[in-house]
Coordinates of C-alpha atoms in Angstrom, one line a residue:
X635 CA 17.7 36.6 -77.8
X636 CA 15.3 34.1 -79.2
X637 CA 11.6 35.0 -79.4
X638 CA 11.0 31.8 -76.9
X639 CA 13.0 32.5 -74.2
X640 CA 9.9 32.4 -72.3
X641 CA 7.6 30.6 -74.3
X642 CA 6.1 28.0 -71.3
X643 CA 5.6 25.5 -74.2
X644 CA 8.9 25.4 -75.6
X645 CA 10.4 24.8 -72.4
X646 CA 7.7 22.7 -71.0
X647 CA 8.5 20.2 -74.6
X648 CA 12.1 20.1 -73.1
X649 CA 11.2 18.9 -70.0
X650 CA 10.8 21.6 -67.9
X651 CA 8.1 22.6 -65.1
X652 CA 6.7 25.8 -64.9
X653 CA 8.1 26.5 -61.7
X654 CA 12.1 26.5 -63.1
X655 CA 11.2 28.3 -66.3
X656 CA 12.3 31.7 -66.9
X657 CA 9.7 34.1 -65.9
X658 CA 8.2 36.6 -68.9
X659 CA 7.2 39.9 -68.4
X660 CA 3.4 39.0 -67.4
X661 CA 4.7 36.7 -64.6
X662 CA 6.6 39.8 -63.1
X663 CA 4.4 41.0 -60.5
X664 CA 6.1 41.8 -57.8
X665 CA 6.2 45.5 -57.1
X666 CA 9.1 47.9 -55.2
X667 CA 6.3 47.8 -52.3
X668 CA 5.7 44.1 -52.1
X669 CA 9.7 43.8 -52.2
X670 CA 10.0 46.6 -49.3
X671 CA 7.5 44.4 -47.1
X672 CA 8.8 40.8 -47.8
X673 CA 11.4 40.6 -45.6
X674 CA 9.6 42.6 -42.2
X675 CA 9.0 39.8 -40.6
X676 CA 12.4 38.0 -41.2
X677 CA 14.0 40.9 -39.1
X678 CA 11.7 41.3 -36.1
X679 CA 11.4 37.5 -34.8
X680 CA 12.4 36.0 -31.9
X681 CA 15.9 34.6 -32.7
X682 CA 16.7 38.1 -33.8
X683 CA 15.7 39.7 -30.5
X684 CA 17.6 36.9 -28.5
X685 CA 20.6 37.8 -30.9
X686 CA 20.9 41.3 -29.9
X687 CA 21.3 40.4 -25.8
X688 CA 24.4 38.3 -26.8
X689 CA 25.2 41.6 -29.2
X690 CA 24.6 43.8 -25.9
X691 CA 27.7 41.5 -24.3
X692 CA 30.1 42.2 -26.8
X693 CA 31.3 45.2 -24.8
X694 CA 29.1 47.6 -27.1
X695 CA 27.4 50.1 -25.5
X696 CA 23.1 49.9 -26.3
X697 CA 23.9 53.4 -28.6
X698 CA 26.6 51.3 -30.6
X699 CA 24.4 48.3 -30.9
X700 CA 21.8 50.6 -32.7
X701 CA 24.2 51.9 -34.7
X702 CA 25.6 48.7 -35.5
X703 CA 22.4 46.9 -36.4
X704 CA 21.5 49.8 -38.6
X705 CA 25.2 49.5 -40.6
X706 CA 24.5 45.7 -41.4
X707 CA 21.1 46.5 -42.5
X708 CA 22.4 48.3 -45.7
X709 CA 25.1 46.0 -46.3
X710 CA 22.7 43.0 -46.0
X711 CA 20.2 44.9 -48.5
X712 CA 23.0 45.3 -51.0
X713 CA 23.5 41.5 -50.5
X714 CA 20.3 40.7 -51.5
X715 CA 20.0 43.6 -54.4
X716 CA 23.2 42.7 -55.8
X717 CA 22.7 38.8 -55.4
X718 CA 19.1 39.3 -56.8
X719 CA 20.1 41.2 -60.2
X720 CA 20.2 37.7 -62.1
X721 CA 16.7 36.9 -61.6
X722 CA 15.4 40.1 -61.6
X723 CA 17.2 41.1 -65.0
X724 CA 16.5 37.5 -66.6
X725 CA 13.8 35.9 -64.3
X726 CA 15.3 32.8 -63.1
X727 CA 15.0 31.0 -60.0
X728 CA 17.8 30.5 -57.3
X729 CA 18.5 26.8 -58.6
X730 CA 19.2 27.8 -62.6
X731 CA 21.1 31.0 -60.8
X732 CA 23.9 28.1 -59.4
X733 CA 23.7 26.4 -62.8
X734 CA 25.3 29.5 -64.4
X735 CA 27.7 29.5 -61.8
X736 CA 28.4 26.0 -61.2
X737 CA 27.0 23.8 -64.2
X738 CA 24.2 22.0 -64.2
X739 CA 25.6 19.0 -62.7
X740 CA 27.8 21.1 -60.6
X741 CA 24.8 23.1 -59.4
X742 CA 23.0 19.8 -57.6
X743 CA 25.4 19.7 -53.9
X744 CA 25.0 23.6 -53.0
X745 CA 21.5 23.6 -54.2
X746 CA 21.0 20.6 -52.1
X747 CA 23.1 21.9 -48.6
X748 CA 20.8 25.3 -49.1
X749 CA 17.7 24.5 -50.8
X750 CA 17.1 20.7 -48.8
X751 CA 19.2 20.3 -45.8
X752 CA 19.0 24.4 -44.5
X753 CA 15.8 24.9 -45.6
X754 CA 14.0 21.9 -44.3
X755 CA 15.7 22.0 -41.1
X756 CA 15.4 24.9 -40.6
X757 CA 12.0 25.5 -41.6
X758 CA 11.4 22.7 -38.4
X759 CA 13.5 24.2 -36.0
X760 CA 11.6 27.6 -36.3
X761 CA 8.3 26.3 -37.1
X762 CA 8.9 23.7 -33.2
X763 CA 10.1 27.0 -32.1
X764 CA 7.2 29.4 -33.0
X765 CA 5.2 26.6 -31.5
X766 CA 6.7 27.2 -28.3
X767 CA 5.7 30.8 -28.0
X768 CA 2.0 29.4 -29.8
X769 CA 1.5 27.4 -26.5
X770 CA 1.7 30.9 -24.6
X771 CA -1.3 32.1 -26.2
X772 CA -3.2 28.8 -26.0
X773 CA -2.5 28.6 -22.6
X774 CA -4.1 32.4 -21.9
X775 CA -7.3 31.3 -24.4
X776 CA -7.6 27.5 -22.5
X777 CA -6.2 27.6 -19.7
X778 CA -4.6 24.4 -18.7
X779 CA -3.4 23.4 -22.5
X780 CA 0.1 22.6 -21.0
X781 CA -1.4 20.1 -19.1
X782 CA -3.1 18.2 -21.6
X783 CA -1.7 14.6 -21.7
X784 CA -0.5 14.5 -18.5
X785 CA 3.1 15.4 -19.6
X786 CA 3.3 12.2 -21.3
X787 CA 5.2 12.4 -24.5
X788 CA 4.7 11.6 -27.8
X789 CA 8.0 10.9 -29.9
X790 CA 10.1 12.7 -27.4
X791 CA 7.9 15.5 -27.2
X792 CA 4.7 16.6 -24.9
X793 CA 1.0 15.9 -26.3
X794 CA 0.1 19.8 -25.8
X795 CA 3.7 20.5 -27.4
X796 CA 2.9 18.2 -30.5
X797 CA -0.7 19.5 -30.9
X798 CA 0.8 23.3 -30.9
X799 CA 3.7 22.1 -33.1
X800 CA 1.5 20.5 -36.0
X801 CA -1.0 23.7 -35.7
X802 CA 2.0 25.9 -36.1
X803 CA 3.1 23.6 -39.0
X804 CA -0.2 23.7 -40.7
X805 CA 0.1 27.6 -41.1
X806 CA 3.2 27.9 -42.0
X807 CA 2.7 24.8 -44.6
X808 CA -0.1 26.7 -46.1
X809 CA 1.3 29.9 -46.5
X810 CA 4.9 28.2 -48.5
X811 CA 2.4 25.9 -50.5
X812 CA 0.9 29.1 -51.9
X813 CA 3.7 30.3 -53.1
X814 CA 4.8 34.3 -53.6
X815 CA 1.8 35.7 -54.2
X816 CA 0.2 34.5 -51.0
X817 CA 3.7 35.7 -49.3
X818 CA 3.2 38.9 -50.8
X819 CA -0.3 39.0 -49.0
X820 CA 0.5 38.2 -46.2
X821 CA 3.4 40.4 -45.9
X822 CA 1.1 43.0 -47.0
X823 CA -1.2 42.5 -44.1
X824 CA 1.5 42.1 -41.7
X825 CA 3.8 45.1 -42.1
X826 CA 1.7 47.8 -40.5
X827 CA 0.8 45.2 -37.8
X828 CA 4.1 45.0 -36.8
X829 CA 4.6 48.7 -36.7
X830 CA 1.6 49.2 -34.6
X831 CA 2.8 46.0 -32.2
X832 CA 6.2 46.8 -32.0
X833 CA 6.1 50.7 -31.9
X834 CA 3.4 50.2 -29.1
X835 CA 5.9 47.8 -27.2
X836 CA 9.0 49.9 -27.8
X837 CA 6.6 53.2 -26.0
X838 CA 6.1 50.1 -23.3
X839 CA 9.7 49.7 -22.9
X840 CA 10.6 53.3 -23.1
X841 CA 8.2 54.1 -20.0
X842 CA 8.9 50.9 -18.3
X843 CA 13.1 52.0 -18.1
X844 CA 12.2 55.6 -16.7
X845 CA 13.1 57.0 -20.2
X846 CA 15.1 57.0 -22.9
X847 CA 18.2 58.3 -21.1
X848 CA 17.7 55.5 -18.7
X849 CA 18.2 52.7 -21.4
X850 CA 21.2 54.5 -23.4
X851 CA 22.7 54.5 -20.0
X852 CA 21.9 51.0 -18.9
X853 CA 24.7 49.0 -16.7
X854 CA 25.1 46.2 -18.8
X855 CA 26.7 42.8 -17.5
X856 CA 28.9 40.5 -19.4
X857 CA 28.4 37.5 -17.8
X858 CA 32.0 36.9 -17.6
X859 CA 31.9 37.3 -21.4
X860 CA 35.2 39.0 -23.1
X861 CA 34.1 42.2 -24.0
X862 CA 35.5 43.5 -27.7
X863 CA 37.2 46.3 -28.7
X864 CA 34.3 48.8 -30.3
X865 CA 35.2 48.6 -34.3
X866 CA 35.6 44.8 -33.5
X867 CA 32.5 44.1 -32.0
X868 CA 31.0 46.4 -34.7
X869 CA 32.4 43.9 -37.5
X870 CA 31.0 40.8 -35.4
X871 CA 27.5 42.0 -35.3
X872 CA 27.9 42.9 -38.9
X873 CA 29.2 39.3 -39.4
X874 CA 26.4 37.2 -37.4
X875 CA 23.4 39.3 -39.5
X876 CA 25.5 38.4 -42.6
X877 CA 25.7 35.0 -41.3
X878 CA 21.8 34.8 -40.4
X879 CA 20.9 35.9 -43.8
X880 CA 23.5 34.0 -45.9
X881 CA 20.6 31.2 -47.0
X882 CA 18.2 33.8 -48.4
X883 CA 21.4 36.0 -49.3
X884 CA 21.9 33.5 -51.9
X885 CA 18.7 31.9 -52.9
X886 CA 17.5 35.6 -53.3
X887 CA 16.3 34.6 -56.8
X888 CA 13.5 32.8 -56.0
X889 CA 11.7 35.9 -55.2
X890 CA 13.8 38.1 -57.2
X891 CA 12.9 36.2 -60.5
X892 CA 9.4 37.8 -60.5
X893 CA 10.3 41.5 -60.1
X894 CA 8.5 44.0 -61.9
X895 CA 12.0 45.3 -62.8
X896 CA 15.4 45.3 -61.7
X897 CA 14.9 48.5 -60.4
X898 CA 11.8 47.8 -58.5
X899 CA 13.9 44.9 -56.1
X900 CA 17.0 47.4 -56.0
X901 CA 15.2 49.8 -54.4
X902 CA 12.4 47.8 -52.8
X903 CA 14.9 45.4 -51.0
X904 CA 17.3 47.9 -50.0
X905 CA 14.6 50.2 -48.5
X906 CA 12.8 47.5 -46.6
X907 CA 15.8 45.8 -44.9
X908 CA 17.2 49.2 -43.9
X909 CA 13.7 50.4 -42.7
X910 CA 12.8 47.0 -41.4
X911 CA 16.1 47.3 -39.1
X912 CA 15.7 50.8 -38.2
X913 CA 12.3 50.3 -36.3
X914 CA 13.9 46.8 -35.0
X915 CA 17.2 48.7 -33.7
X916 CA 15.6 51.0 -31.9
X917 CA 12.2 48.4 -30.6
X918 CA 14.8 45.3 -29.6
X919 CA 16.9 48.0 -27.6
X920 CA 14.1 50.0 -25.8
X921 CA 12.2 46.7 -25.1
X922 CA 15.0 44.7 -23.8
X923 CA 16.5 47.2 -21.6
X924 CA 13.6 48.6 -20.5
X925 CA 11.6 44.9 -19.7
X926 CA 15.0 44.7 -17.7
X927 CA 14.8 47.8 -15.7
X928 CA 11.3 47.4 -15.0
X929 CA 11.8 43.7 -13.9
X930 CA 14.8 44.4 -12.4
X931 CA 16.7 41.5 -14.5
X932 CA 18.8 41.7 -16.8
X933 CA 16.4 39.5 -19.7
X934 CA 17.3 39.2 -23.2
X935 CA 14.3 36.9 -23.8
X936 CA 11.7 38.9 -25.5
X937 CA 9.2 36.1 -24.5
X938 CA 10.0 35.9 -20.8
X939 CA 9.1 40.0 -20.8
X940 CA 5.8 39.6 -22.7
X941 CA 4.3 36.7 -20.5
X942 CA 5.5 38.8 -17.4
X943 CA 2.3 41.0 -18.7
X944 CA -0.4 41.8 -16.5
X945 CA -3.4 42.4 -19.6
X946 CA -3.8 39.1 -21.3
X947 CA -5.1 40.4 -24.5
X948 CA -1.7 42.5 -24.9
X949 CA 0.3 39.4 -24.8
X950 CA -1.6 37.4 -27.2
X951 CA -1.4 40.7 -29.4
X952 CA 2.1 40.2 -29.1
X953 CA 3.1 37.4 -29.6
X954 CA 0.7 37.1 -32.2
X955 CA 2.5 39.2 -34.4
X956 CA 5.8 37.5 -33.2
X957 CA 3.9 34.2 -34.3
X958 CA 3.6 35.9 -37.7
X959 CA 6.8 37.4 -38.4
X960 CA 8.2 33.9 -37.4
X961 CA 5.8 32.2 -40.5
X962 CA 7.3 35.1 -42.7
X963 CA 10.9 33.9 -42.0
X964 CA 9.8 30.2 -42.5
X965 CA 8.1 30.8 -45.4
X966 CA 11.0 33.1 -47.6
X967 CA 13.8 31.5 -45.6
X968 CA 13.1 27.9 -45.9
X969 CA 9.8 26.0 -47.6
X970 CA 9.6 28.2 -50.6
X971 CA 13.7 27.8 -51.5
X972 CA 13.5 24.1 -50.4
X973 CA 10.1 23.5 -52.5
X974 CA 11.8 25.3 -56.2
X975 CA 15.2 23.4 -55.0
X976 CA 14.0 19.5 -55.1
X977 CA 11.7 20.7 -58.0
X978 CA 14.5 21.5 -60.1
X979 CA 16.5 18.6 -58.9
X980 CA 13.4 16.5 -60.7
X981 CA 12.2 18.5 -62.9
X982 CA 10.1 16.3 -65.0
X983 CA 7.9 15.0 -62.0
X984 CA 7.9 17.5 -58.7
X985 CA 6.5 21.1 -59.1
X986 CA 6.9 23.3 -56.7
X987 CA 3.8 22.4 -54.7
X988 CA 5.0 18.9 -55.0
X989 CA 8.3 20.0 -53.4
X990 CA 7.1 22.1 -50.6
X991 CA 4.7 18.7 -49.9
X992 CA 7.5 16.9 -49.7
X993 CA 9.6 19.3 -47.7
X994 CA 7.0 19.7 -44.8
X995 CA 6.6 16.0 -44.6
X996 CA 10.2 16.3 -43.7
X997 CA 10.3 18.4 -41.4
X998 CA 8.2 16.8 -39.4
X999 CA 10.1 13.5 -39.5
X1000 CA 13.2 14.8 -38.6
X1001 CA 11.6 15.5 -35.4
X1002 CA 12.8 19.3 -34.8
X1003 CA 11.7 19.2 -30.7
X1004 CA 14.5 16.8 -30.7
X1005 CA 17.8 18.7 -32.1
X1006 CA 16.7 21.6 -30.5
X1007 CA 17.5 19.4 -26.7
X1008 CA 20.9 20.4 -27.6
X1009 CA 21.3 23.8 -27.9
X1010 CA 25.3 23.5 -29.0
X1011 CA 24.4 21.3 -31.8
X1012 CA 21.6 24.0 -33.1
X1013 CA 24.4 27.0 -33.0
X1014 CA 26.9 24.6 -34.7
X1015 CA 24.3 23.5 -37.3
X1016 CA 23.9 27.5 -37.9
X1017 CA 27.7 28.1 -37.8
X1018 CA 28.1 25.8 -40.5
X1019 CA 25.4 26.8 -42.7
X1020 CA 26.8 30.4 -42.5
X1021 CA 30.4 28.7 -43.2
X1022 CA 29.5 27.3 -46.3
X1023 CA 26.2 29.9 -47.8
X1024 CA 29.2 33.0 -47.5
X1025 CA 31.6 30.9 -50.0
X1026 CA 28.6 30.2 -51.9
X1027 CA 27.2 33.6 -52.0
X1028 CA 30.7 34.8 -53.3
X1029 CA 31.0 32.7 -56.2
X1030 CA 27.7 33.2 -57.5
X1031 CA 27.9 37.5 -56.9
X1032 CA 31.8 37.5 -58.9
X1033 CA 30.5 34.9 -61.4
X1034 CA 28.0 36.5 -62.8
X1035 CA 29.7 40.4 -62.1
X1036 CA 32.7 39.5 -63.3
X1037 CA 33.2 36.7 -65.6
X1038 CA 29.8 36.6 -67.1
X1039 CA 29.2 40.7 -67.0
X1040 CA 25.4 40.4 -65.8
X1041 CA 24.5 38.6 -69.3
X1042 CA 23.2 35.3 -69.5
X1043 CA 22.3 33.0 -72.8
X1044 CA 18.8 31.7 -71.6
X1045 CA 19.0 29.2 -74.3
X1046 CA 22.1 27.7 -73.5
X1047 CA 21.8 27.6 -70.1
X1048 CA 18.2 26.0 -69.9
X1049 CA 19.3 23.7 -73.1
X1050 CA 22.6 23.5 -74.3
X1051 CA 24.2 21.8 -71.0
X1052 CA 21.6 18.6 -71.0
X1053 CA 23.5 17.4 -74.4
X1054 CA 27.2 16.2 -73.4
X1055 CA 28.5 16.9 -77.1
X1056 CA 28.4 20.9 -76.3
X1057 CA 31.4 22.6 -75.2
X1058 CA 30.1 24.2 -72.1
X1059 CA 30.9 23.1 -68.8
X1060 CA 28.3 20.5 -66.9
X1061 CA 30.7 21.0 -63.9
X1062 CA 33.0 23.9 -62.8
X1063 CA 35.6 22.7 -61.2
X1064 CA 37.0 26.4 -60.6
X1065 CA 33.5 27.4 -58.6
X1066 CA 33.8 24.4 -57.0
X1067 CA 37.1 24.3 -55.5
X1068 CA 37.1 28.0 -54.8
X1069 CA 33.9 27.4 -52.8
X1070 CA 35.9 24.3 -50.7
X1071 CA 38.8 26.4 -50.2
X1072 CA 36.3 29.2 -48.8
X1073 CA 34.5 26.6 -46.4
X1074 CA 37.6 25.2 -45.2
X1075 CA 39.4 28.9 -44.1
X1076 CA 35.9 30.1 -42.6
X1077 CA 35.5 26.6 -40.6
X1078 CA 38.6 27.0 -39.2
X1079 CA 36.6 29.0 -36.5
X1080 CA 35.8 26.0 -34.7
X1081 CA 39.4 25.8 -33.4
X1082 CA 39.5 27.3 -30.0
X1083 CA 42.7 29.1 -31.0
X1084 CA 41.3 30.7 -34.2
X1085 CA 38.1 32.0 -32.9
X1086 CA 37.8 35.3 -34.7
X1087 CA 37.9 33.6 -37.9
X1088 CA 34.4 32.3 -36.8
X1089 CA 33.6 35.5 -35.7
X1090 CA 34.2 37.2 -39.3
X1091 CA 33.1 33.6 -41.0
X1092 CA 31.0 34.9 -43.6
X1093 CA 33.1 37.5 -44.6
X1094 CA 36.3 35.6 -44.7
X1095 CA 34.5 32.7 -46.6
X1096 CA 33.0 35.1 -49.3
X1097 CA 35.6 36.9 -49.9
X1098 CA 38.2 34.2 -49.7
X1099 CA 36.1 32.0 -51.8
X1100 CA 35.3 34.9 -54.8
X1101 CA 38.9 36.3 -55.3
X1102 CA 40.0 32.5 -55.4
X1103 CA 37.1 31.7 -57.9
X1104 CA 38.6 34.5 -60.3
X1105 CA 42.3 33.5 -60.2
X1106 CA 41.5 30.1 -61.2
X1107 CA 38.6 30.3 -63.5
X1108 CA 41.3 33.4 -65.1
X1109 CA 44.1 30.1 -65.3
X1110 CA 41.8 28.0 -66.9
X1111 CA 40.8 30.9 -69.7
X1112 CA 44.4 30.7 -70.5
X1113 CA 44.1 26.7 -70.6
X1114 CA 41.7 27.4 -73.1
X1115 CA 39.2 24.9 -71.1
X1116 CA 36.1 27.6 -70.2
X1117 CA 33.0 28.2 -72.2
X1118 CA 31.0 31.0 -70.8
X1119 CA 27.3 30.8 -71.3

C-alpha cells in the first residue's frame, strides 16, 4: 500500500476529518484488556435483567436459561470479533466499513437507520430510562425529590422526572463526547465494581431463596404464556441477545478501528462477552429467583427487589452501579456510533464532537418520556431495528469474507469513489437489494400467523440477506458490472 494511507494531512487535504480517517499504528491503543472490559456494562443493565424473566417463561427451566445465556454469549462475541476484523486489520470506522460494502453513496440509508435513528433514540430511551432508577437514589439522599413540582408536568413529563432525566443526560453526554479513551476509563473503573456489586447481590439472592437448590428448583409461572419446546426456546433466547446486540454487532468498528491488533479485539471481545455473561447468567438467575422467594412474588424487575431493601446505602450501591452499566450501554451502543455516523455523513464540517453535540440535542427533543408511554410501540421500535441491523450485519460479514477476502484498497475506498469517472461502484445495488429481501422475510414476524419468524428474526434476516448478497453480486461478476475495491 501507499506510504500515506494514514498520513492525517493527505487525507485531511481531501476533505476528510480526523475522526473518519484510517487510524495508524500510534492511534491504536486499545489493548485486549480495555476490549475485555468495554462491553461489562452493556450486559448487566436493567433491560437485560427484565429480558431474562420473559426468558424464564419460555418453558425453560432456570438451569437451561444459564445455559442458554452462556451459549449466545460466545456466538455474540464471534459476532463482534468477526464483524470487527475490518477495522481492527485496517482501522476504519463503522461508516467507511458500509462504504466497502455498500458504496459510498449506497452507504448513507443503513448508516443513517443505525448510526442516527437507533442510536439517538435509543440513546434517549435508556438515558429517560436510567433516569428512572436515578430518581430512586435521589429520593433515599432527599427525601421527597418525587414530589418536587407538585406533579405538575413539564412537556409531558414530571418536574422531578425532567430534572433526573437532564442529570442523567449530562453524564452520559459527557462520557460519548469524550470519546473511546474516556470509555475505556470508565470501563476500567467500572468492571471490578460490578463484580463486587453484583457478586455481593447474587450471595444476597442465593441466601434470600434458602439456597442454591432452592432457585434451580423454583416453580415458575407462565402467565398463561405458551411454553416452548427446550431446543426452541434455546434458539429464541439465542435470537433476542443477537437481536439486542445487532446495532453494536454491526457498527463494531468504531471501537474496533483502534485496536492494538487484530488479535488483541479477537481475544479481548470474545473473552469479555463470554465472561461478562457468565457472572450475569448466574447473578440475573440467583437474584431474580431468589428476590422472588424471599418476597414471595414472582418479580422479574430487578428494580422492584432492590428498593424492597431495608439498608439504604445498599440500594444506592446498587443501583448505582446499575446507573453505570446503563451509561456504558448508552455510550458504546448509541452516542459514540451516532456521533462518527453524522460526521461522516458531513465530513467537511461535523467532527465527531460536533456529532455527538448534535446527537444529544436530539435526543432530548424527541422527548424519550413520551415513546416510552407506549410500551408496544418501544418493543416494535426494537423489533424492527433487530429486523433490519441482522440483514445488515450479514452483508457487511460475507462482503468483506467472501467477495473482498479481508483486503481492502485504502486509497480507493477513501478516494477513488468521490470522482464519478472511476469504475467502482458509488452504489451496490446487489448489497442493497439482498439487505431488502432480508428485512422483508425477517418482518414477516409481525404477522400473527408467522410468529416464529420474529422469533428467529435476526437469524433468518442475516442469513437470508448474506447468501442472497452472494448469488447476485456472483450474477453481476458474470455481467461484467462489479469492481471490487
Amino acid at each position: 500500500m501507499a506510504l500515506h494511507q494514514y498520513d492525517p494531512t493527505f487525507y485531511e487535504q481531501r476533505g476528510y476529518n480526523k475522526d473518519i480517517m484510517p487510524k495508524g499504528p500510534e492511534q491504536r491503543d486499545t489493548s485486549a484488556f480495555n476490549f475485555f472490559t468495554l462491553w461489562m456494562g452493556a450486559v448487566h443493565n436493567i433491560p437485560n435483567y427484565a429480558a431474562v424473566g420473559g426468558f424464564l417463561i419460555l418453558g425453560l427451566s432456570p438451569l437451561q436459561v444459564m445455559f442458554a445465556l452462556v451459549i449466545s454469549s460466545f456466538l455474540i462475541g464471534i459476532l463482534l470479533a468477526v464483524n470487527g476484523y475490518a477495522g481492527s486489520k485496517y482501522g476504519i470506522p463503522f461508516a467507511i466499513h458500509l462504504r466497502l460494502t455498500y458504496g459510498d453513496i449506497g452507504a448513507k440509508l443503513p448508516g443513517i437507520l443505525r448510526g442516527v435513528i437507533a442510536g439517538i433514540a435509543w440513546f434517549g430511551l435508556q438515558t429517560f430510562a436510567g433516569s428512572v432508577a436515578l430518581i430512586i437514589v435521589l429520593n433515599k439522599i432527599f427525601p421527597g425529590f418525587s414530589d418536587i413540582g407538585g406533579g405538575h408536568k413539564f412537556l409531558g413529563i414530571t418536574v422531578s422526572g425532567f430534572i433526573a432525566f437532564m442529570l442523567f443526560w449530562l453524564i452520559n453526554f459527557a462520557i460519548g463526547f469524550g470519546g473511546g479513551k474516556i470509555l475505556n476509563k470508565f470501563t476500567a473503573v467500572l468492571n471490578p465494581l460490578i463484580y463486587i456489586i453484583f457478586g455481593g447481590m447474587t450471595i444476597w439472592g442465593i441466601k434470600a431463596g434458602g439456597g442454591f437448590s432452592n432457585i434451580l428448583n423454583y416453580e415458575l409461572s407462565t402467565n398463561g404464556s405458551t411454553a416452548y419446546p427446550v431446543l426452541l426456546g434455546f434458539f429464541i433466547v439465542f435470537n433476542s441477545l443477537l437481536a439486542v446486540w445487532a446495532a453494536p454487532g454491526a457498527s463494531v468498528a468504531d471501537f474496533t478501528q483502534r485496536a492494538k491488533s487484530t488479535k488483541a479485539q479477537i481475544i479481548g471481545q470474545i473473552s469479555g462477552v463470554v465472561v461478562a455473561h457468565v457472572l450475569f447468567a448466574f447473578s440475573s438467575i440467583c437474584i431474580l429467583i431468589g428476590g422472588s422467594i424471599y418476597y414471595g412474588k414472582q418479580e422479574w424487575n430487578i428494580l422492584n427487589i432492590i428498593e424492597r431493601w431495608d439498608s439504604n446505602i445498599a440500594i444506592i450501591f446498587a443501583v448505582g452501579i446499575l446507573l453505570m452499566t446503563t451509561i456504558s450501554t448508552n455510550a458504546t451502543s448509541n452516542i459514540i456510533p451516532a456521533g462518527y455516523q453524522i460526521s461522516a455523513l458531513f465530513p467537511k464540517k461535523i467532527t465527531y464532537r460536533k456529532g455527538v453535540v448534535i446527537a444529544g440535542i436530539v435526543s432530548i427533543l424527541i422527548m424519550p418520556w413520551k415513546m416510552m408511554e407506549n410500551n408496544d410501540s418501544i418493543f416494535l421500535f426494537l423489533n424492527m431495528i433487530g429486523a433490519i441491523l441482522g440483514p445488515v450485519a450479514g452483508v457487511m460479514v460475507f462482503h468483506f469474507y467472501v467477495v473482498a477476502k479481508k483486503k481492502i484498497n485504502l486509497e480507493k475506498l477513501y478516494f477513488d469513489m468521490n470522482d464519478v469517472s472511476k469504475s467502482v461502484q458509488r452504489f451496490n445495488m446487489s448489497a442493497y437489494v439482498a439487505t431488502i429481501i432480508g428485512v422483508i422475510v425477517s418482518s414477516l414476524g409481525f404477522i400473527p400467523q408467522l410468529g416464529i419468524i420474529g422469533q428467529l428474526s435476526w437469524f433468518i434476516g442475516f442469513f437470508i440477506a448474506g447468501l442472497c448478497y452472494l448469488a447476485l453480486n456472483q450474477m453481476l461478476r458474470r455481467k461484467g458490472d462489479y469492481d471490487e475495491i
